[in-house]
Amino acid sequence: MKTTQFTLLHQQTAPLLLCNVWDVASAKTAENLGFSAIGTSSAAIARMLGYADGEHMEFEELLFIVKRITTCCVLPLSVDIEAGFSENPQITAAYIRALAEVGVVGINIEDSKVNKTNGQRTLMNENSFASYLSALTTQLVKDNISLFINVRTDTFLLGVEEAVKETKKRVKLYQTAGAGGVFVPCIVQTEAIKMVVKSTTLPVNIMCMPDLSDFDTLKSLGVKRISMGNFLFDALQDDLAARLSNIVQANSFKPIFEPVSQPVLEQVL
């Protein structure tokens, strides 16, 4: 039921504003404020647990966080599984099965990998990833697991040449391989967004960026989902740093109970 509800949220006239969360507290805040759905940020969860982004944490650690969220929050939850935590689609399918069993209704999976030695992210070969995705979605059908599969392509995030052309090519391949939606982080130019949206029947998801257009403009471009990535988590960490700095400077706990001072926040940053 929740999976169907979540899928329908991508078919509205206005884009789905997905609140990215990393723990029960952030999920409950989103729920209390009336968000329609939530999604985990892998980068935020990794940083919360002391890891770098890029599958440095174990899947079991992610699953523990997800279980706590689904136990305490009734909103539809999509989970970022990075590059699938395995190059074997059967293993990834088993991980997704475990997520579905605790109430997850969607996943994000990306076509880039992070080298755990040097931290460098690289784009996978599009045909290889499409084959992997096809095997994964086929296994999920065999297992009778129905989730919204949002495939992230990192063409713009990694600044590839002719990013629009490369994105359109990958989106077509991924749709054939079973994607239910496509996520293009770091795309911001309205003309580029329009071209990607017009190239596919899949709902297009984009991510918040400092120079991204407002929601009404994104709606007019045909965007169907807007997410926050790790930026909300990072902003709250900046807020924490500012408050702690204010406590030290004031030699008092009063700053805890006052709005963050913008000048002090800028000093901290």
PDB file of C-alpha atoms in Angstrom:
ATOM      1  CA  MET A   1       0.000   0.000   0.000  1.00  0.00           C
ATOM      2  CA  LYS A   2       2.741   2.467   0.964  1.00  0.00           C
ATOM      3  CA  THR A   3       4.734   1.589  -2.163  1.00  0.00           C
ATOM      4  CA  THR A   4       1.764   2.467  -4.360  1.00  0.00           C
ATOM      5  CA  GLN A   5       1.221   5.661  -2.375  1.00  0.00           C
ATOM      6  CA  PHE A   6       4.886   6.597  -2.781  1.00  0.00           C
ATOM      7  CA  THR A   7       4.857   5.887  -6.512  1.00  0.00           C
ATOM      8  CA  LEU A   8       1.767   8.058  -6.982  1.00  0.00           C
ATOM      9  CA  LEU A   9       3.542  10.951  -5.268  1.00  0.00           C
ATOM     10  CA  HIS A  10       5.789  11.068  -8.364  1.00  0.00           C
ATOM     11  CA  GLN A  11       2.803  11.556 -10.671  1.00  0.00           C
ATOM     12  CA  GLN A  12       1.433  14.790  -9.223  1.00  0.00           C
ATOM     13  CA  THR A  13       1.439  18.119 -11.002  1.00  0.00           C
ATOM     14  CA  ALA A  14       3.668  19.627  -8.323  1.00  0.00           C
ATOM     15  CA  PRO A  15       7.009  17.962  -7.539  1.00  0.00           C
ATOM     16  CA  LEU A  16       7.262  15.732  -4.491  1.00  0.00           C
ATOM     17  CA  LEU A  17       9.373  17.563  -1.902  1.00  0.00           C
ATOM     18  CA  LEU A  18      11.274  14.708  -0.290  1.00  0.00           C
ATOM     19  CA  CYS A  19      12.759  15.443   3.123  1.00  0.00           C
ATOM     20  CA  ASN A  20      16.121  13.754   3.509  1.00  0.00           C
ATOM     21  CA  VAL A  21      16.703  12.314   6.972  1.00  0.00           C
ATOM     22  CA  TRP A  22      19.417  10.440   8.822  1.00  0.00           C
ATOM     23  CA  ASP A  23      17.888   9.311  12.123  1.00  0.00           C
ATOM     24  CA  VAL A  24      14.590   8.983  13.966  1.00  0.00           C
ATOM     25  CA  ALA A  25      14.655  12.570  15.239  1.00  0.00           C
ATOM     26  CA  SER A  26      14.966  14.080  11.751  1.00  0.00           C
ATOM     27  CA  ALA A  27      12.334  11.666  10.398  1.00  0.00           C
ATOM     28  CA  LYS A  28       9.855  12.547  13.145  1.00  0.00           C
ATOM     29  CA  THR A  29      10.407  16.261  12.573  1.00  0.00           C
ATOM     30  CA  ALA A  30       9.580  15.792   8.884  1.00  0.00           C
ATOM     31  CA  GLU A  31       6.502  13.781   9.816  1.00  0.00           C
ATOM     32  CA  ASN A  32       5.301  16.383  12.326  1.00  0.00           C
ATOM     33  CA  LEU A  33       5.734  19.175   9.773  1.00  0.00           C
ATOM     34  CA  GLY A  34       3.529  17.401   7.252  1.00  0.00           C
ATOM     35  CA  PHE A  35       5.984  16.116   4.657  1.00  0.00           C
ATOM     36  CA  SER A  36       4.493  13.443   2.402  1.00  0.00           C
ATOM     37  CA  ALA A  37       7.565  11.208   2.301  1.00  0.00           C
ATOM     38  CA  ILE A  38      11.139  10.930   3.509  1.00  0.00           C
ATOM     39  CA  GLY A  39      14.376   9.495   2.166  1.00  0.00           C
ATOM     40  CA  THR A  40      17.656   8.704   3.832  1.00  0.00           C
ATOM     41  CA  SER A  41      20.834  10.533   2.885  1.00  0.00           C
ATOM     42  CA  SER A  42      23.707   8.049   2.763  1.00  0.00           C
ATOM     43  CA  ALA A  43      26.242  10.845   3.159  1.00  0.00           C
ATOM     44  CA  ALA A  44      24.477  12.197   6.254  1.00  0.00           C
ATOM     45  CA  ILE A  45      24.178   8.764   7.868  1.00  0.00           C
ATOM     46  CA  ALA A  46      27.809   7.983   7.075  1.00  0.00           C
ATOM     47  CA  ARG A  47      29.007  11.233   8.632  1.00  0.00           C
ATOM     48  CA  MET A  48      26.768  10.722  11.649  1.00  0.00           C
ATOM     49  CA  LEU A  49      28.447   7.330  12.168  1.00  0.00           C
ATOM     50  CA  GLY A  50      31.946   8.671  11.553  1.00  0.00           C
ATOM     51  CA  TYR A  51      32.475   7.373   8.017  1.00  0.00           C
ATOM     52  CA  ALA A  52      33.254   9.020   4.710  1.00  0.00           C
ATOM     53  CA  ASP A  53      30.558   8.758   2.049  1.00  0.00           C
ATOM     54  CA  GLY A  54      30.879   5.919  -0.449  1.00  0.00           C
ATOM     55  CA  GLU A  55      29.903   2.596   1.171  1.00  0.00           C
ATOM     56  CA  HIS A  56      32.446   2.823   3.992  1.00  0.00           C
ATOM     57  CA  MET A  57      29.757   1.809   6.468  1.00  0.00           C
ATOM     58  CA  GLU A  58      28.442  -1.737   6.475  1.00  0.00           C
ATOM     59  CA  PHE A  59      24.970  -2.435   5.126  1.00  0.00           C
ATOM     60  CA  GLU A  60      23.980  -3.816   8.533  1.00  0.00           C
ATOM     61  CA  GLU A  61      24.707  -0.419  10.082  1.00  0.00           C
ATOM     62  CA  LEU A  62      22.460   1.275   7.545  1.00  0.00           C
ATOM     63  CA  LEU A  63      19.758  -1.336   8.129  1.00  0.00           C
ATOM     64  CA  PHE A  64      19.800  -0.663  11.879  1.00  0.00           C
ATOM     65  CA  ILE A  65      19.167   3.061  11.299  1.00  0.00           C
ATOM     66  CA  VAL A  66      16.428   2.284   8.775  1.00  0.00           C
ATOM     67  CA  LYS A  67      14.696  -0.128  11.166  1.00  0.00           C
ATOM     68  CA  ARG A  68      14.574   2.529  13.858  1.00  0.00           C
ATOM     69  CA  ILE A  69      13.099   5.050  11.405  1.00  0.00           C
ATOM     70  CA  THR A  70      10.392   2.722  10.061  1.00  0.00           C
ATOM     71  CA  THR A  71       9.518   1.631  13.600  1.00  0.00           C
ATOM     72  CA  CYS A  72       8.960   5.191  14.779  1.00  0.00           C
ATOM     73  CA  CYS A  73       7.722   7.001  11.663  1.00  0.00           C
ATOM     74  CA  VAL A  74       4.738   6.227   9.429  1.00  0.00           C
ATOM     75  CA  LEU A  75       5.824   8.229   6.371  1.00  0.00           C
ATOM     76  CA  PRO A  76       6.817   6.355   3.197  1.00  0.00           C
ATOM     77  CA  LEU A  77      10.594   5.880   3.346  1.00  0.00           C
ATOM     78  CA  SER A  78      13.055   5.593   0.472  1.00  0.00           C
ATOM     79  CA  VAL A  79      16.588   4.451   1.277  1.00  0.00           C
ATOM     80  CA  ASP A  80      19.799   5.504  -0.431  1.00  0.00           C
ATOM     81  CA  ILE A  81      21.826   2.320  -0.980  1.00  0.00           C
ATOM     82  CA  GLU A  82      24.646   4.118  -2.814  1.00  0.00           C
ATOM     83  CA  ALA A  83      26.008   1.733  -5.493  1.00  0.00           C
ATOM     84  CA  GLY A  84      24.214  -1.275  -4.017  1.00  0.00           C
ATOM     85  CA  PHE A  85      26.845  -2.356  -1.476  1.00  0.00           C
ATOM     86  CA  SER A  86      27.917  -5.116  -3.873  1.00  0.00           C
ATOM     87  CA  GLU A  87      28.855  -5.639  -7.512  1.00  0.00           C
ATOM     88  CA  ASN A  88      26.751  -8.806  -7.407  1.00  0.00           C
ATOM     89  CA  PRO A  89      23.108  -7.953  -8.210  1.00  0.00           C
ATOM     90  CA  GLN A  90      21.911 -11.019  -6.297  1.00  0.00           C
ATOM     91  CA  ILE A  91      23.537  -9.754  -3.109  1.00  0.00           C
ATOM     92  CA  THR A  92      22.124  -6.269  -3.669  1.00  0.00           C
ATOM     93  CA  ALA A  93      18.685  -7.821  -4.197  1.00  0.00           C
ATOM     94  CA  ALA A  94      19.030  -9.577  -0.839  1.00  0.00           C
ATOM     95  CA  TYR A  95      19.852  -6.243   0.797  1.00  0.00           C
ATOM     96  CA  ILE A  96      16.803  -4.639  -0.808  1.00  0.00           C
ATOM     97  CA  ARG A  97      14.677  -7.552   0.376  1.00  0.00           C
ATOM     98  CA  ALA A  98      15.863  -6.870   3.933  1.00  0.00           C
ATOM     99  CA  LEU A  99      14.876  -3.213   3.540  1.00  0.00           C
ATOM    100  CA  ALA A 100      11.460  -4.116   2.156  1.00  0.00           C
ATOM    101  CA  GLU A 101      10.869  -6.438   5.102  1.00  0.00           C
ATOM    102  CA  VAL A 102      11.184  -3.511   7.520  1.00  0.00           C
ATOM    103  CA  GLY A 103       8.798  -1.315   5.537  1.00  0.00           C
ATOM    104  CA  VAL A 104      10.955   0.565   3.022  1.00  0.00           C
ATOM    105  CA  VAL A 105       9.043   1.542  -0.136  1.00  0.00           C
ATOM    106  CA  GLY A 106      11.797   2.853  -2.394  1.00  0.00           C
ATOM    107  CA  ILE A 107      15.527   2.892  -2.996  1.00  0.00           C
ATOM    108  CA  ASN A 108      18.107   5.118  -4.632  1.00  0.00           C
ATOM    109  CA  ILE A 109      20.967   3.406  -6.428  1.00  0.00           C
ATOM    110  CA  GLU A 110      23.751   5.248  -8.260  1.00  0.00           C
ATOM    111  CA  ASP A 111      25.931   4.646 -11.314  1.00  0.00           C
ATOM    112  CA  SER A 112      29.192   5.818  -9.752  1.00  0.00           C
ATOM    113  CA  LYS A 113      31.539   4.289  -7.212  1.00  0.00           C
ATOM    114  CA  VAL A 114      33.945   5.750  -4.682  1.00  0.00           C
ATOM    115  CA  ASN A 115      37.475   4.384  -4.447  1.00  0.00           C
ATOM    116  CA  LYS A 116      37.829   3.620  -0.742  1.00  0.00           C
ATOM    117  CA  THR A 117      41.584   4.183  -0.879  1.00  0.00           C
ATOM    118  CA  ASN A 118      41.732   7.661  -2.398  1.00  0.00           C
ATOM    119  CA  GLY A 119      38.091   8.763  -2.063  1.00  0.00           C
ATOM    120  CA  GLN A 120      37.759   9.467  -5.783  1.00  0.00           C
ATOM    121  CA  ARG A 121      34.320   8.965  -7.316  1.00  0.00           C
ATOM    122  CA  THR A 122      34.131   7.650 -10.878  1.00  0.00           C
ATOM    123  CA  LEU A 123      31.254   7.021 -13.256  1.00  0.00           C
ATOM    124  CA  MET A 124      30.616   3.381 -14.153  1.00  0.00           C
ATOM    125  CA  ASN A 125      30.331   2.211 -17.738  1.00  0.00           C
ATOM    126  CA  GLU A 126      26.699   2.795 -18.661  1.00  0.00           C
ATOM    127  CA  ASN A 127      26.199  -0.596 -20.314  1.00  0.00           C
ATOM    128  CA  SER A 128      27.766  -2.479 -17.428  1.00  0.00           C
ATOM    129  CA  PHE A 129      25.608  -0.641 -14.910  1.00  0.00           C
ATOM    130  CA  ALA A 130      22.478  -1.171 -17.017  1.00  0.00           C
ATOM    131  CA  SER A 131      23.201  -4.918 -17.113  1.00  0.00           C
ATOM    132  CA  TYR A 132      23.672  -4.939 -13.352  1.00  0.00           C
ATOM    133  CA  LEU A 133      20.439  -2.990 -12.882  1.00  0.00           C
ATOM    134  CA  SER A 134      18.525  -5.313 -15.197  1.00  0.00           C
ATOM    135  CA  ALA A 135      19.717  -8.384 -13.282  1.00  0.00           C
ATOM    136  CA  LEU A 136      18.815  -6.662 -10.021  1.00  0.00           C
ATOM    137  CA  THR A 137      15.291  -5.699 -11.050  1.00  0.00           C
ATOM    138  CA  THR A 138      14.708  -9.156 -12.551  1.00  0.00           C
ATOM    139  CA  GLN A 139      15.659 -10.756  -9.242  1.00  0.00           C
ATOM    140  CA  LEU A 140      13.367  -8.411  -7.333  1.00  0.00           C
ATOM    141  CA  VAL A 141      10.457  -9.419  -9.565  1.00  0.00           C
ATOM    142  CA  LYS A 142      11.273 -13.090  -8.933  1.00  0.00           C
ATOM    143  CA  ASP A 143      11.293 -12.358  -5.203  1.00  0.00           C
ATOM    144  CA  ASN A 144       7.938 -10.544  -5.517  1.00  0.00           C
ATOM    145  CA  ILE A 145       9.473  -7.360  -4.106  1.00  0.00           C
ATOM    146  CA  SER A 146       7.890  -4.153  -5.340  1.00  0.00           C
ATOM    147  CA  LEU A 147       9.675  -0.888  -4.556  1.00  0.00           C
ATOM    148  CA  PHE A 148      10.147   2.431  -6.316  1.00  0.00           C
ATOM    149  CA  ILE A 149      13.606   2.210  -7.878  1.00  0.00           C
ATOM    150  CA  ASN A 150      15.118   5.657  -8.322  1.00  0.00           C
ATOM    151  CA  VAL A 151      18.339   5.433 -10.319  1.00  0.00           C
ATOM    152  CA  ARG A 152      20.866   8.182  -9.787  1.00  0.00           C
ATOM    153  CA  THR A 153      23.185   9.147 -12.598  1.00  0.00           C
ATOM    154  CA  ASP A 154      26.202  11.227 -11.618  1.00  0.00           C
ATOM    155  CA  THR A 155      26.895  12.803 -14.983  1.00  0.00           C
ATOM    156  CA  PHE A 156      26.392  16.348 -13.714  1.00  0.00           C
ATOM    157  CA  LEU A 157      27.804  15.676 -10.255  1.00  0.00           C
ATOM    158  CA  LEU A 158      31.079  14.554 -11.857  1.00  0.00           C
ATOM    159  CA  GLY A 159      31.016  17.232 -14.547  1.00  0.00           C
ATOM    160  CA  VAL A 160      31.289  14.938 -17.571  1.00  0.00           C
ATOM    161  CA  GLU A 161      31.557  16.440 -21.048  1.00  0.00           C
ATOM    162  CA  GLU A 162      28.256  16.914 -22.873  1.00  0.00           C
ATOM    163  CA  ALA A 163      26.455  16.075 -19.644  1.00  0.00           C
ATOM    164  CA  VAL A 164      22.945  16.446 -21.070  1.00  0.00           C
ATOM    165  CA  LYS A 165      23.669  14.072 -23.954  1.00  0.00           C
ATOM    166  CA  GLU A 166      25.327  11.547 -21.639  1.00  0.00           C
ATOM    167  CA  THR A 167      22.473  11.803 -19.139  1.00  0.00           C
ATOM    168  CA  LYS A 168      19.817  11.199 -21.789  1.00  0.00           C
ATOM    169  CA  LYS A 169      21.704   8.154 -23.057  1.00  0.00           C
ATOM    170  CA  ARG A 170      22.011   6.678 -19.579  1.00  0.00           C
ATOM    171  CA  VAL A 171      18.411   7.409 -18.627  1.00  0.00           C
ATOM    172  CA  LYS A 172      17.180   5.512 -21.693  1.00  0.00           C
ATOM    173  CA  LEU A 173      19.323   2.499 -20.801  1.00  0.00           C
ATOM    174  CA  TYR A 174      18.296   2.554 -17.154  1.00  0.00           C
ATOM    175  CA  GLN A 175      14.599   2.818 -17.968  1.00  0.00           C
ATOM    176  CA  THR A 176      14.880  -0.292 -20.133  1.00  0.00           C
ATOM    177  CA  ALA A 177      16.692  -1.999 -17.250  1.00  0.00           C
ATOM    178  CA  GLY A 178      13.806  -1.384 -14.856  1.00  0.00           C
ATOM    179  CA  ALA A 179      14.272   2.051 -13.301  1.00  0.00           C
ATOM    180  CA  GLY A 180      11.103   3.648 -11.947  1.00  0.00           C
ATOM    181  CA  GLY A 181      12.586   7.125 -11.706  1.00  0.00           C
ATOM    182  CA  VAL A 182      15.825   8.935 -12.454  1.00  0.00           C
ATOM    183  CA  PHE A 183      17.814  11.182 -10.131  1.00  0.00           C
ATOM    184  CA  VAL A 184      20.226  13.749 -11.593  1.00  0.00           C
ATOM    185  CA  PRO A 185      22.059  15.537  -8.756  1.00  0.00           C
ATOM    186  CA  CYS A 186      23.840  18.832  -9.448  1.00  0.00           C
ATOM    187  CA  ILE A 187      21.870  19.692 -12.575  1.00  0.00           C
ATOM    188  CA  VAL A 188      20.748  23.320 -12.132  1.00  0.00           C
ATOM    189  CA  GLN A 189      20.408  25.078 -15.494  1.00  0.00           C
ATOM    190  CA  THR A 190      16.765  25.308 -16.521  1.00  0.00           C
ATOM    191  CA  GLU A 191      17.428  24.432 -20.152  1.00  0.00           C
ATOM    192  CA  ALA A 192      19.403  21.335 -19.172  1.00  0.00           C
ATOM    193  CA  ILE A 193      16.655  20.236 -16.782  1.00  0.00           C
ATOM    194  CA  LYS A 194      14.019  20.768 -19.478  1.00  0.00           C
ATOM    195  CA  MET A 195      15.949  18.659 -22.003  1.00  0.00           C
ATOM    196  CA  VAL A 196      16.416  15.774 -19.579  1.00  0.00           C
ATOM    197  CA  VAL A 197      12.762  15.838 -18.502  1.00  0.00           C
ATOM    198  CA  LYS A 198      11.542  15.866 -22.122  1.00  0.00           C
ATOM    199  CA  SER A 199      13.784  12.929 -23.026  1.00  0.00           C
ATOM    200  CA  THR A 200      12.053  10.406 -20.759  1.00  0.00           C
ATOM    201  CA  THR A 201       8.700   9.283 -19.417  1.00  0.00           C
ATOM    202  CA  LEU A 202      10.321   8.533 -16.059  1.00  0.00           C
ATOM    203  CA  PRO A 203       9.769  11.004 -13.207  1.00  0.00           C
ATOM    204  CA  VAL A 204      12.888  13.139 -12.871  1.00  0.00           C
ATOM    205  CA  ASN A 205      14.355  13.870  -9.434  1.00  0.00           C
ATOM    206  CA  ILE A 206      16.815  16.698  -8.845  1.00  0.00           C
ATOM    207  CA  MET A 207      18.669  17.813  -5.740  1.00  0.00           C
ATOM    208  CA  CYS A 208      18.852  21.109  -3.906  1.00  0.00           C
ATOM    209  CA  MET A 209      21.772  23.324  -4.869  1.00  0.00           C
ATOM    210  CA  PRO A 210      22.561  26.949  -3.963  1.00  0.00           C
ATOM    211  CA  ASP A 211      21.676  28.210  -7.450  1.00  0.00           C
ATOM    212  CA  LEU A 212      18.750  25.873  -8.164  1.00  0.00           C
ATOM    213  CA  SER A 213      15.518  27.519  -9.340  1.00  0.00           C
ATOM    214  CA  ASP A 214      12.522  27.821  -7.014  1.00  0.00           C
ATOM    215  CA  PHE A 215       9.930  25.065  -6.788  1.00  0.00           C
ATOM    216  CA  ASP A 216       7.397  26.791  -9.053  1.00  0.00           C
ATOM    217  CA  THR A 217       9.976  27.004 -11.831  1.00  0.00           C
ATOM    218  CA  LEU A 218      10.933  23.364 -11.350  1.00  0.00           C
ATOM    219  CA  LYS A 219       7.255  22.441 -11.548  1.00  0.00           C
ATOM    220  CA  SER A 220       6.950  24.284 -14.870  1.00  0.00           C
ATOM    221  CA  LEU A 221       9.952  22.332 -16.169  1.00  0.00           C
ATOM    222  CA  GLY A 222       8.264  19.030 -15.372  1.00  0.00           C
ATOM    223  CA  VAL A 223      10.427  17.961 -12.440  1.00  0.00           C
ATOM    224  CA  LYS A 224       8.588  15.383 -10.320  1.00  0.00           C
ATOM    225  CA  ARG A 225      10.759  15.080  -7.221  1.00  0.00           C
ATOM    226  CA  ILE A 226      13.070  17.422  -5.329  1.00  0.00           C
ATOM    227  CA  SER A 227      15.364  16.150  -2.604  1.00  0.00           C
ATOM    228  CA  MET A 228      17.766  17.730  -0.140  1.00  0.00           C
ATOM    229  CA  GLY A 229      20.760  15.396  -0.215  1.00  0.00           C
ATOM    230  CA  ASN A 230      23.104  15.868   2.717  1.00  0.00           C
ATOM    231  CA  PHE A 231      22.777  19.665   2.668  1.00  0.00           C
ATOM    232  CA  LEU A 232      20.192  19.850   5.449  1.00  0.00           C
ATOM    233  CA  PHE A 233      22.391  17.703   7.684  1.00  0.00           C
ATOM    234  CA  ASP A 234      25.410  19.880   6.877  1.00  0.00           C
ATOM    235  CA  ALA A 235      23.451  23.066   7.617  1.00  0.00           C
ATOM    236  CA  LEU A 236      22.446  21.731  11.032  1.00  0.00           C
ATOM    237  CA  GLN A 237      26.057  20.831  11.784  1.00  0.00           C
ATOM    238  CA  ASP A 238      26.999  24.412  10.920  1.00  0.00           C
ATOM    239  CA  ASP A 239      24.242  25.616  13.252  1.00  0.00           C
ATOM    240  CA  LEU A 240      25.625  23.393  16.015  1.00  0.00           C
ATOM    241  CA  ALA A 241      29.126  24.746  15.460  1.00  0.00           C
ATOM    242  CA  ALA A 242      27.806  28.314  15.641  1.00  0.00           C
ATOM    243  CA  ARG A 243      25.932  27.667  18.886  1.00  0.00           C
ATOM    244  CA  LEU A 244      28.933  25.993  20.492  1.00  0.00           C
ATOM    245  CA  SER A 245      31.126  28.890  19.415  1.00  0.00           C
ATOM    246  CA  ASN A 246      28.605  31.350  20.891  1.00  0.00           C
ATOM    247  CA  ILE A 247      28.624  29.466  24.209  1.00  0.00           C
ATOM    248  CA  VAL A 248      32.394  29.735  24.441  1.00  0.00           C
ATOM    249  CA  GLN A 249      32.458  33.409  23.444  1.00  0.00           C
ATOM    250  CA  ALA A 250      29.604  34.357  25.801  1.00  0.00           C
ATOM    251  CA  ASN A 251      30.983  32.249  28.651  1.00  0.00           C
ATOM    252  CA  SER A 252      27.336  31.302  29.196  1.00  0.00           C
ATOM    253  CA  PHE A 253      24.693  28.805  28.097  1.00  0.00           C
ATOM    254  CA  LYS A 254      22.328  31.602  27.036  1.00  0.00           C
ATOM    255  CA  PRO A 255      23.177  31.119  23.323  1.00  0.00           C
ATOM    256  CA  ILE A 256      21.517  27.698  23.462  1.00  0.00           C
ATOM    257  CA  PHE A 257      18.169  29.400  24.018  1.00  0.00           C
ATOM    258  CA  GLU A 258      18.660  32.207  21.490  1.00  0.00           C
ATOM    259  CA  PRO A 259      18.577  32.301  17.676  1.00  0.00           C
ATOM    260  CA  VAL A 260      21.950  31.688  16.045  1.00  0.00           C
ATOM    261  CA  SER A 261      23.810  34.935  15.418  1.00  0.00           C
ATOM    262  CA  GLN A 262      24.439  35.191  11.679  1.00  0.00           C
ATOM    263  CA  PRO A 263      27.742  37.123  12.052  1.00  0.00           C
ATOM    264  CA  VAL A 264      29.067  34.460  14.409  1.00  0.00           C
ATOM    265  CA  LEU A 265      27.864  31.724  12.062  1.00  0.00           C
ATOM    266  CA  GLU A 266      29.815  33.318   9.217  1.00  0.00           C
ATOM    267  CA  GLN A 267      32.914  33.439  11.435  1.00  0.00           C
ATOM    268  CA  VAL A 268      32.588  29.740  12.195  1.00  0.00           C
ATOM    269  CA  LEU A 269      32.223  28.901   8.505  1.00  0.00           C
TER     270      LEU A 269
END
